[in-house]
Coordinates of C-alpha atoms and ligand atoms in Angstrom, one line a residue:
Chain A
X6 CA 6.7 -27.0 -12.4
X7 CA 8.8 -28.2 -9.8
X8 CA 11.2 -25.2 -8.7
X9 CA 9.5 -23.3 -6.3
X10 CA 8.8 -19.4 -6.9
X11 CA 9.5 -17.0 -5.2
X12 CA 6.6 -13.7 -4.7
X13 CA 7.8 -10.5 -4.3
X14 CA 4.3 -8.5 -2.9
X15 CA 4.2 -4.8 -2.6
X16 CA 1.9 -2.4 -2.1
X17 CA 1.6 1.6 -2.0
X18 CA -1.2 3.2 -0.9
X19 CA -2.4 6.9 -0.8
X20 CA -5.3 8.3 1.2
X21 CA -8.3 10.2 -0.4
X22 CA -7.4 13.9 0.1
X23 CA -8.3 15.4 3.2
X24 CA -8.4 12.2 5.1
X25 CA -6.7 11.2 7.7
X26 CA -6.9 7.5 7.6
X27 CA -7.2 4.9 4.2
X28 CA -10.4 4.1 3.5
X29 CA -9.0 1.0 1.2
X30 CA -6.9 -2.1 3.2
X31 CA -4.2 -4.0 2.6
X32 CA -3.3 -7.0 3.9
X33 CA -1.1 -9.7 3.3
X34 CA 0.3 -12.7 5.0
X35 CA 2.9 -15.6 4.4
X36 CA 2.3 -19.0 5.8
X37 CA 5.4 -20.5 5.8
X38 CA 4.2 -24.1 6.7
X39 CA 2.1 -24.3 3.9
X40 CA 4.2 -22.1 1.6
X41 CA 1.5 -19.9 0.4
X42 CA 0.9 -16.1 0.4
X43 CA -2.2 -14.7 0.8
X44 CA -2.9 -11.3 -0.5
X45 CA -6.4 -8.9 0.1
X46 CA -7.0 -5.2 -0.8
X47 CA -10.4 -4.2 0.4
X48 CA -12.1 -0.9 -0.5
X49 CA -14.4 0.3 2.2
X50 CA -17.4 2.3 1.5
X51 CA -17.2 6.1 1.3
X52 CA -13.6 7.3 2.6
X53 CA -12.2 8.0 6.4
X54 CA -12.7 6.1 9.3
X55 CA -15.5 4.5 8.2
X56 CA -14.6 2.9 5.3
X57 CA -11.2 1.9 7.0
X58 CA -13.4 0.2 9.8
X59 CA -15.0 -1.6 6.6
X60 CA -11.9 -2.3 4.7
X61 CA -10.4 -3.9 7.9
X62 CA -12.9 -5.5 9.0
X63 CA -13.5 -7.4 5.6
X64 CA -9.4 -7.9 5.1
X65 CA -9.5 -9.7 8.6
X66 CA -12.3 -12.0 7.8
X67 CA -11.6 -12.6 4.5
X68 CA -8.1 -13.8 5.9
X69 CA -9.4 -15.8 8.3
X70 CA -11.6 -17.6 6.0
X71 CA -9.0 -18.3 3.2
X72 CA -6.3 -19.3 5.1
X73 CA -8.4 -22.3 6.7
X74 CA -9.5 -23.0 3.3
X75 CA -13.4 -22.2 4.5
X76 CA -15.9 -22.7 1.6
X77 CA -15.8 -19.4 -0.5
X78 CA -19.8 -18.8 -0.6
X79 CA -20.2 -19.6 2.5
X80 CA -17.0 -17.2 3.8
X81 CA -18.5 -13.9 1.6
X82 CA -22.1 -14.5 3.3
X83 CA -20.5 -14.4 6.5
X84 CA -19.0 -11.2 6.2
X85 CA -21.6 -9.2 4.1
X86 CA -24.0 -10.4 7.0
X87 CA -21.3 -8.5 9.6
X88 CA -20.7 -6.1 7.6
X89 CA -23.0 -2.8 8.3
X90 CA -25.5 -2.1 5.5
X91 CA -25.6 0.9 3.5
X92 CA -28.6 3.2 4.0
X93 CA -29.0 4.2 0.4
X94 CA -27.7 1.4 -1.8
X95 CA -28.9 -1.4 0.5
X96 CA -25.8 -3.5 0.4
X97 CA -23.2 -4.5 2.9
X98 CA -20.4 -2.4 1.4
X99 CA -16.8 -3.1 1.2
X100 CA -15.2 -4.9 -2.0
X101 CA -12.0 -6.8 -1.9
X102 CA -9.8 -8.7 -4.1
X103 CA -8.0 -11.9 -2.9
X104 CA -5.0 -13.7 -4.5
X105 CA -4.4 -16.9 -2.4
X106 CA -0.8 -17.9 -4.0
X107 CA 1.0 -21.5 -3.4
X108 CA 4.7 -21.0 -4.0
X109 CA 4.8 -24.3 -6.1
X110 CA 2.6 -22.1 -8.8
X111 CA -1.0 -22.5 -8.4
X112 CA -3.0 -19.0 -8.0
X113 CA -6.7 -18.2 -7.3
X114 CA -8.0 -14.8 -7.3
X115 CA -11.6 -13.4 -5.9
X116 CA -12.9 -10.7 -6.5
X117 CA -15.8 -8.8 -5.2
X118 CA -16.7 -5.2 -7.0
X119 CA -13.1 -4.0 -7.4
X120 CA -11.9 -3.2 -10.7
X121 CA -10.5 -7.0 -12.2
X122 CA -7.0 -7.8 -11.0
X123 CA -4.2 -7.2 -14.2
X124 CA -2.0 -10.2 -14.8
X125 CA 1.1 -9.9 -17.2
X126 CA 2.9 -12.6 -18.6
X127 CA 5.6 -12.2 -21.0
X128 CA 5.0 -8.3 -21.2
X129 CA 1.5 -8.3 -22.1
X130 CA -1.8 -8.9 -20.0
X131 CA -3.2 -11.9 -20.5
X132 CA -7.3 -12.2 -19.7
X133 CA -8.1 -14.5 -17.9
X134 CA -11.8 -16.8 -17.5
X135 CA -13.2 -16.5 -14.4
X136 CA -16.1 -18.9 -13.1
X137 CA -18.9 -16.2 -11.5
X138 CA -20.6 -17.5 -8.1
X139 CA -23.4 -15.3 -6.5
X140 CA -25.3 -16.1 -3.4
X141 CA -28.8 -16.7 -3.3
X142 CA -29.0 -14.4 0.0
X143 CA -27.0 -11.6 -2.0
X144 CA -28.3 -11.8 -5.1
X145 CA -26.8 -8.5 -6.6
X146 CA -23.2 -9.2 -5.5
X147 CA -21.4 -11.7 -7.8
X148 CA -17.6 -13.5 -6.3
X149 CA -15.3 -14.0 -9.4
X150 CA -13.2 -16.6 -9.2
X151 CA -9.6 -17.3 -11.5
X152 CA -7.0 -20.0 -11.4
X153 CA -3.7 -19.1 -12.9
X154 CA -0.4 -21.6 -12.9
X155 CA 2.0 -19.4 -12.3
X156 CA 5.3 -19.2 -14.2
X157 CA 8.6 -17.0 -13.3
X158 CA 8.0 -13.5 -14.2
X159 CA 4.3 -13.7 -14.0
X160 CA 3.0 -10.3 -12.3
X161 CA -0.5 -10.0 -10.7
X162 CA -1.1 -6.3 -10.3
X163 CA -4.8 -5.3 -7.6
X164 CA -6.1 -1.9 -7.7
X165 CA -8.6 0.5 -6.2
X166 CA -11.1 1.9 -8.2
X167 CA -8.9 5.0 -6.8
X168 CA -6.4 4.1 -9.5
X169 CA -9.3 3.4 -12.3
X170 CA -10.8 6.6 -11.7
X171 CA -8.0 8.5 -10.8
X172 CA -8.5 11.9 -13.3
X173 CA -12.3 12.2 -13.1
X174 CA -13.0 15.8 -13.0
X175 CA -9.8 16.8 -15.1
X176 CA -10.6 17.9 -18.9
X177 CA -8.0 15.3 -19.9
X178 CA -9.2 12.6 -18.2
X179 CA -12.9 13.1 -18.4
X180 CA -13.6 8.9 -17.3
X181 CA -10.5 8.8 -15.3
X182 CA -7.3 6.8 -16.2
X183 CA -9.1 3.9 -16.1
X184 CA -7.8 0.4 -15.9
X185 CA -7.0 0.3 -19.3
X186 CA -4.7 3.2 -18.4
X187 CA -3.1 1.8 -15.9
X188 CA -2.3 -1.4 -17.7
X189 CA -0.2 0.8 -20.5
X190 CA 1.1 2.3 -17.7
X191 CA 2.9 -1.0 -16.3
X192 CA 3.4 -2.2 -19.7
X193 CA 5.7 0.5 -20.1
X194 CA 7.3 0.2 -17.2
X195 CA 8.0 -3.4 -17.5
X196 CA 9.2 -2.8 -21.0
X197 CA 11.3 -0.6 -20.1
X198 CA 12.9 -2.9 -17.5
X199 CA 11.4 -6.5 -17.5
X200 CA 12.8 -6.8 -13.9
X201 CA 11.2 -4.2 -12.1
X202 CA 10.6 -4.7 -8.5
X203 CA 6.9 -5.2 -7.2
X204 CA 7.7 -2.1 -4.6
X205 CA 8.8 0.1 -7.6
X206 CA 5.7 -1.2 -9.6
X207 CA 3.3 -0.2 -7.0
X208 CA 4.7 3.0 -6.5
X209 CA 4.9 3.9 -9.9
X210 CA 1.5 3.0 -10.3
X211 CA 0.4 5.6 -7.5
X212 CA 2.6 7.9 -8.4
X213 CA 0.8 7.9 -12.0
X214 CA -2.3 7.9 -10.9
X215 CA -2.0 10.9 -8.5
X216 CA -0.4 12.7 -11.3
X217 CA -4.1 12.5 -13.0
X218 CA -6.1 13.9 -10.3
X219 CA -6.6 17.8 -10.7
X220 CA -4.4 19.6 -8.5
X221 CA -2.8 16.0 -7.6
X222 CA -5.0 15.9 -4.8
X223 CA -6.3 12.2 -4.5
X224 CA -10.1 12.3 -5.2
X225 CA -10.4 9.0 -3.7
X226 CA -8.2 6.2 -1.8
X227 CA -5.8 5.1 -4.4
X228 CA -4.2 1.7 -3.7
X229 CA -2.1 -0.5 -5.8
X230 CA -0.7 -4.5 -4.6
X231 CA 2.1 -5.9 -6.6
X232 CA 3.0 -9.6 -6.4
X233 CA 6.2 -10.3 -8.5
X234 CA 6.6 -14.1 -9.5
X235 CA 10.1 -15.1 -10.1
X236 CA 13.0 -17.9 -9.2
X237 CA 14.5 -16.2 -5.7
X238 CA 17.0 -14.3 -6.1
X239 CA 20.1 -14.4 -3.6
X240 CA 21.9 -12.4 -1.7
X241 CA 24.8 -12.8 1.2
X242 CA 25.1 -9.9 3.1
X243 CA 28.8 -10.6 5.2
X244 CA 29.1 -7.8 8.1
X245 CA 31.6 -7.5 10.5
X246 CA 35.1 -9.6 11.2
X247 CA 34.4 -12.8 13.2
X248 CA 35.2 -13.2 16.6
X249 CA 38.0 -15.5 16.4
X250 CA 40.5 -14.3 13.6
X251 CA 41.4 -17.8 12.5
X252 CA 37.4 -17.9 10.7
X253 CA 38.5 -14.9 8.2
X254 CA 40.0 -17.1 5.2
X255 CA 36.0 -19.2 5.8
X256 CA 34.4 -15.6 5.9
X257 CA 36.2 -14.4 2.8
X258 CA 35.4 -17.8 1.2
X259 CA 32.3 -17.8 1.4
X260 CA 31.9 -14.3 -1.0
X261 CA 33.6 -16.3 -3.6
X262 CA 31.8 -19.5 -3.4
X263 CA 28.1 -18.1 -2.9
X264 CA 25.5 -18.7 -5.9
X265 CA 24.1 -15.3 -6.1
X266 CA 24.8 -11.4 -5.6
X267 CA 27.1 -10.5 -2.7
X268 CA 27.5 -7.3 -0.2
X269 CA 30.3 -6.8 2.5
X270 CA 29.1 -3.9 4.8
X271 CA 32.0 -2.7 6.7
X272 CA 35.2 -1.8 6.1
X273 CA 37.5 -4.2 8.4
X274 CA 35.1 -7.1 6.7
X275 CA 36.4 -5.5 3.2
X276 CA 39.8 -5.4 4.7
X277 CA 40.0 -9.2 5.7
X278 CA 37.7 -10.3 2.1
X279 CA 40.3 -8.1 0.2
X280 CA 43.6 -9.9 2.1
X281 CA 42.1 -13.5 2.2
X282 CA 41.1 -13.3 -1.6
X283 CA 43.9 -11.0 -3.0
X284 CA 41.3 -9.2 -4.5
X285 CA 41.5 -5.3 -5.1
X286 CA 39.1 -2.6 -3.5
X287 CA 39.0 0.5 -4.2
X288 CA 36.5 4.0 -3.6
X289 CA 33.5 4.4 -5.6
X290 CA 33.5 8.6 -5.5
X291 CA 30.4 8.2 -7.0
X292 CA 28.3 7.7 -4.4
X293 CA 29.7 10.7 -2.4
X294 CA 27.0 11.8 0.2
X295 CA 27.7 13.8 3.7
X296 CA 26.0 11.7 5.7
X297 CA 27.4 8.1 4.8
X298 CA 30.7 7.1 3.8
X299 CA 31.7 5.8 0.2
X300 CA 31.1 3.2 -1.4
X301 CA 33.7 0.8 -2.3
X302 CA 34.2 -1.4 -5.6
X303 CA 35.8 -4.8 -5.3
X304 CA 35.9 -7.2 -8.0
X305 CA 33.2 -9.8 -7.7
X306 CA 31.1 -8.2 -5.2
X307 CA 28.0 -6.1 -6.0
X308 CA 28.4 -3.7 -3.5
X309 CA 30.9 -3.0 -0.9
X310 CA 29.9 -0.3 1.9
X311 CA 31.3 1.1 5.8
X312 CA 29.2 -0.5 8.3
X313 CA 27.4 1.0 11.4
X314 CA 26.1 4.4 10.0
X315 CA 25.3 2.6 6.2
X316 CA 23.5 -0.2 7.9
X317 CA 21.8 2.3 10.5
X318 CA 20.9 4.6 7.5
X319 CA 19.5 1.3 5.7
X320 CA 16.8 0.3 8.6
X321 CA 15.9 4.0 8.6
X322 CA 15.0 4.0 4.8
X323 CA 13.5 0.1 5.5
X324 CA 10.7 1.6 7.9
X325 CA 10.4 5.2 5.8
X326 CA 10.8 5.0 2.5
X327 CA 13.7 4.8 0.1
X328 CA 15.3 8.2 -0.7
X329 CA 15.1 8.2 -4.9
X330 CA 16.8 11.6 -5.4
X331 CA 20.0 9.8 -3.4
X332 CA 23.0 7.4 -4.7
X333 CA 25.1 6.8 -2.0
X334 CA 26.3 3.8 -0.4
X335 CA 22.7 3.0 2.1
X336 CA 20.1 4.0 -0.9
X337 CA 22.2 1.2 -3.4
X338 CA 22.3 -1.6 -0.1
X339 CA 18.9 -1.0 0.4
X340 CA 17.8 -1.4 -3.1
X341 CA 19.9 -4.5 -3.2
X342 CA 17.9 -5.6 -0.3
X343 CA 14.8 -5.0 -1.6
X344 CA 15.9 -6.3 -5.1
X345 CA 16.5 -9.8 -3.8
X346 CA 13.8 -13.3 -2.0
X347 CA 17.0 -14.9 -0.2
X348 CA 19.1 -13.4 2.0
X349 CA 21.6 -14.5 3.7
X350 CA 23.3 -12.5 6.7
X351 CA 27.1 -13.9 8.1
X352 CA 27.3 -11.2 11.1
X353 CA 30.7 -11.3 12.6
X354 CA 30.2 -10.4 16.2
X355 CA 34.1 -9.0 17.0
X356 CA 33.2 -5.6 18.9
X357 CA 34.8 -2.9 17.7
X358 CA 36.5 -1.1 20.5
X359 CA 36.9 2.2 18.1
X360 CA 33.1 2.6 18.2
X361 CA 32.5 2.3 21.8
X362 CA 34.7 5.4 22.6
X363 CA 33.0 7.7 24.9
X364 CA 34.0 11.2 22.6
X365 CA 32.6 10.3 19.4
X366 CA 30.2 12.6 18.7
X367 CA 27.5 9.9 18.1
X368 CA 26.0 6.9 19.3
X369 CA 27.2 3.9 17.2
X370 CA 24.8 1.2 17.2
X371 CA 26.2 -2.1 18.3
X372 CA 26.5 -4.2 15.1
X373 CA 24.5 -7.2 15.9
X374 CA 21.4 -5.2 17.2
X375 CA 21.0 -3.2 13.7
X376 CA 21.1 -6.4 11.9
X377 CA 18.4 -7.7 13.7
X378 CA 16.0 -4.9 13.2
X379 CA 17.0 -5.1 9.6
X380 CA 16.2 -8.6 9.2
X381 CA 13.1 -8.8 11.3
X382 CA 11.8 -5.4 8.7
X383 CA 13.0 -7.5 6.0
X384 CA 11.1 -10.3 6.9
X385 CA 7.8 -8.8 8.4
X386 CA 7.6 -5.8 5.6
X387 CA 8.9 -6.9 2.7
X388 CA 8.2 -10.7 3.4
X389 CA 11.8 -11.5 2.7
X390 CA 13.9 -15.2 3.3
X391 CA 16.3 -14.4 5.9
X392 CA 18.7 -16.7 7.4
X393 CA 21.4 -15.4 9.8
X394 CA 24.5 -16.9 10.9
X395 CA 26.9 -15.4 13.5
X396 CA 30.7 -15.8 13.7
Chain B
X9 CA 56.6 17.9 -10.0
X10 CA 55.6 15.2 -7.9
X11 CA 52.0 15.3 -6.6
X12 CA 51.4 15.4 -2.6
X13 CA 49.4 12.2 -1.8
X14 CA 46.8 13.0 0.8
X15 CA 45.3 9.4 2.4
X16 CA 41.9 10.6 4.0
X17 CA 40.3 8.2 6.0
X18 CA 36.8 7.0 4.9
X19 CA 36.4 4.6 8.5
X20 CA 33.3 4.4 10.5
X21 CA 34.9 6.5 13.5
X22 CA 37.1 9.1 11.4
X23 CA 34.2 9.6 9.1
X24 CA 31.6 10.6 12.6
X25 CA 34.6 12.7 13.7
X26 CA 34.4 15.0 10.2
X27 CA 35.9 13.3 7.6
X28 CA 33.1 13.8 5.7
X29 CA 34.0 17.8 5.8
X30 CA 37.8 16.8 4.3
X31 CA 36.6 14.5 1.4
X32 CA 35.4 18.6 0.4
X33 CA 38.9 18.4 -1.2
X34 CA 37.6 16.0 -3.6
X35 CA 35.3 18.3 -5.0
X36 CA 35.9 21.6 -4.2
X37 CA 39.8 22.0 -3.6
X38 CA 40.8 25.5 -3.2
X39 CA 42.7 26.7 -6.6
X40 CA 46.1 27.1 -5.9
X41 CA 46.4 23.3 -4.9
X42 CA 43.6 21.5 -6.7
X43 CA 45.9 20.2 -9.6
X44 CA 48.7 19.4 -7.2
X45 CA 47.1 16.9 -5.0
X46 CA 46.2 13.3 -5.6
X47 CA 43.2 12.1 -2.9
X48 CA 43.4 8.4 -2.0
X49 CA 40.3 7.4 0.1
X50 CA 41.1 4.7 2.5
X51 CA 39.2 1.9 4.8
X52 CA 40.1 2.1 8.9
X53 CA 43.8 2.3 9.0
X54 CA 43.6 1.2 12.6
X55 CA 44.6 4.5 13.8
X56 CA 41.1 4.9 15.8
X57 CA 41.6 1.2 17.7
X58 CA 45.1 2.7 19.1
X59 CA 44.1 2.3 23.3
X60 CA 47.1 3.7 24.4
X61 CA 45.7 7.0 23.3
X62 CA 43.0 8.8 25.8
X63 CA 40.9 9.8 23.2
X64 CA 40.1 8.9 19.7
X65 CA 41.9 11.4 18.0
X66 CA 40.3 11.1 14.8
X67 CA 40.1 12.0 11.8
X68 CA 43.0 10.8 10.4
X69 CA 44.6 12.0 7.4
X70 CA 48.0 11.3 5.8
X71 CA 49.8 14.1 4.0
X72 CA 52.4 11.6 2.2
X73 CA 53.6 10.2 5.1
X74 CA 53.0 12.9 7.5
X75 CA 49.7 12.0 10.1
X76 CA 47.5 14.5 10.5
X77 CA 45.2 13.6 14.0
X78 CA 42.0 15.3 14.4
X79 CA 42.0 16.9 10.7
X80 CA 40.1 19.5 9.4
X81 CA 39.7 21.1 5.8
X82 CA 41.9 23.8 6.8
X83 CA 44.4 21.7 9.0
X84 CA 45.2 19.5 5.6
X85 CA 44.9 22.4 3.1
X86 CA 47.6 24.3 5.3
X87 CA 50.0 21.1 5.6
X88 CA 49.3 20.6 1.6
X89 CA 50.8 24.1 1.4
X90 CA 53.5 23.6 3.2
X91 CA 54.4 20.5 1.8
X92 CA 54.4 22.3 -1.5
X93 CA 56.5 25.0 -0.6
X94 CA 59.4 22.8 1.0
X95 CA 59.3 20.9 -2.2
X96 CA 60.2 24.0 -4.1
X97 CA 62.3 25.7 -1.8
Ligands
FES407 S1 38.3 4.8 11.1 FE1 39.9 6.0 10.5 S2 41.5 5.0 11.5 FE2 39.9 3.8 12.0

């Protein structure tokens, strides 16, 4: 296949009730150069600090190992020989999965003692063989190893034998969920829309699984990893008018001309897009909210919104959390956001001399410096494309 | 009768100055004007980037063509009324 993919990855965690710190580990880390993702959930023994200092500890060497393509045998003896051993069961203890993606489509996965990774193509899971390797130091710990090619719309879903088990102890789950569970699960979600994102996925997945446990207390560290296969999906993001007025017919051009979703986040930018293109914009009362102003509907562009306080708003929700229960103008440009591989920021770097009046009762953030915090989340969190360009 | 036309402004610095407060009129107008108005929401009309003024005297509103500088709920409900009752006098 020669159209490279793009991976959304996603995860949602929730710590074992009671605890203060995950036991389980995610980590996950783009190399660029190489195009290539590298994805590792690790479940420590036991819950707390220990089994985070476990979980870590085996996320950072497995990292280390994969990403300089060590020998896989050789790499897992190396860290179950550093890793403490457990008094009772006599074994170094701390699983982990590994998916080691290239973006031109090939996939491994390893997997040590966690319960099997879940990959969906087409809307159902497919199996897939997996080549066993144990080493002759370890004899009872087995590495499975799978190869998938990887197609748009593949989905390769890691969880925590928090998720399997989630329910143990309730009457109507007397063996947990169970993986088998949790596949239905995001079968039905994905049926119910074939595009859902690998953050909603994950979160979903948690969500559900919490909702087993008795009381919805979290008997155990529950941890889900989404990565989301699929052609990248664009996005230009114009904000703010461009210094030097003559640029505006370019600016407003290039909403017309782009190959992919658009957003205009302020309204001067609206005003100029809206003159230059002869194009109507009007209110969208439906997203109504005290905080943030309206949304706006123009033809041709997915979302139109004010700019300072939405984009301000937006970074909040980028580092927090998404607000579900909410509709207004930040919650839909962050979902955008997150909804899209490739974005593409046009900042225009005009100051606005309204904003920088002494009496307003707020601080207004200076437009240029919220965009950078939002692309450098974007890009370091979510493991988004950015490329920015200023006018 | 004609309906009053009342422009509120939906801007960065109007809405941090409490036009968020007005925009109430969408939704909750009192009675005795709620089907005699006709709310426009509109982008920055400028009004805030004025330097000759001091201050920014925001929010702006626009009771069909009449300004209303640093609205309030009950600043444009009373000029609504008033409006009303010229246009019947
Ligand atoms: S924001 Fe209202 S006039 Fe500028």
């Amino acid at each position: 296949m020669s159209e490279s993919l793009f991976i959304e990855v996603s995860k949602e965690q929730c710590q074992k009730y009671g605890e203060d710190c995950f036991g389980d580990t995610v980590y996950t880390k783009k190399i660029p150069e190489e195009r290539r993702i590298i994805s590792i959930l690790s479940d420590g023994l036991g819950s707390g600090v220990k089994a985070n200092i476990l979980s870590s500890m085996t996320t950072r060497m497995a990292m280390k190992f994969v990403e300089s393509n060590m020998e896989l045998l050789r790499s897992s003896e190396v860290m179950m020989d550093a890793l403490p051993i457990c008094q009772i069961r006599k074994i170094s203890y701390a699983t982990f999965s590994i998916v080691d993606s290239e973006l031109e489509g090939k996939t491994r996965i390893f997997e040590m003692d966690n319960p099997s990774f879940i990959f969906i193509r087409d809307g159902k899971e497919v199996k897939v063989k997996s080549r066993e390797l144990s080493s002759p130091k370890w004899k009872e710990r087995t590495i499975n190893v799978s190869q998938i090619t990887t197609q748009p719309e593949d989905r390769i879903i890691l969880i925590s034998d928090g998720v399997s088990q989630a329910g143990l102890g309730n009457k109507l789950y007397p063996l947990g969920w169970q993986r088998s569970g949790c596949v239905d699960y995001i079968l039905k979600q994905i049926r119910k829309n074939p595009y859902i994102s690998a953050y909603d996925l994950a979160h979903g997945v948690v969500r559900e699984a919490l909702e087993k446990e008795v009381e919805k207390k979290a008997g155990d560290d529950i941890s889900c990893v989404v990565l989301y296969f699929r052609k990248p999906r664009k996005l230009l993001v114009l904000t703010g008018p461009p210094f030097d007025e003559d640029k505006d017919k370019e600016i407003a051009e290039m909403v017309s001309l782009y190959d992919g979703k658009t957003a205009i986040c302020g309204g001067t930018t609206a005003n100029i897009v809206e003159r230059e293109l002869c194009l109507k914009c009007e209110i969208d009362k439906t997203s109504f909210d005290e905080k943030i102003p309206m949304a706006s509907k123009m033809e041709g562009v997915d979302l139109v919104t004010e700019g300072i306080l939405t984009l301000t708003e937006v970074y909040r929700m980028l580092k927090e959390g998404i607000d579900k229960q909410k509709d207004n103008a930040a919650v839909r440009l962050a979902n955008l956001l997150l909804d899209s591989d490739k974005i593409d920021f046009v900042v225009g770097t005009k100051i606005n001399i309204a904003h920088q009046d002494p009496n307003l009762p707020m601080e207004l953030e200076i437009r240029r410096n919220i965009v950078k915090k939002i692309f450098r989340i974007l890009q370091d969190k979510y493991f988004k494309e950015i490329s920015v360009r200023y006018v | 009768m004609k309906k009053v036309v009342v422009k509120i402004c939906a801007g960065t610095s109007c809405f941090v100055m409490g036009a968020a407060q007005i925009q109430a009129l969408e939704f909750t107008p009192p009675e005795d004007i709620a089907d005699k108005i006709e709310l426009v929401e509109v982008r920055c009309m400028n009004l805030c980037k004025d330097t000759t003024a001091k201050y920014n005297r925001g929010p702006f509103v626009m009771v069909n063509d009449e300004l209303i500088e640093e609205a309030t709920f009950e600043k444009v409900v009373e000029k609504i009324r008033e409006v009303l009752k010229n246009q019947c006098d």
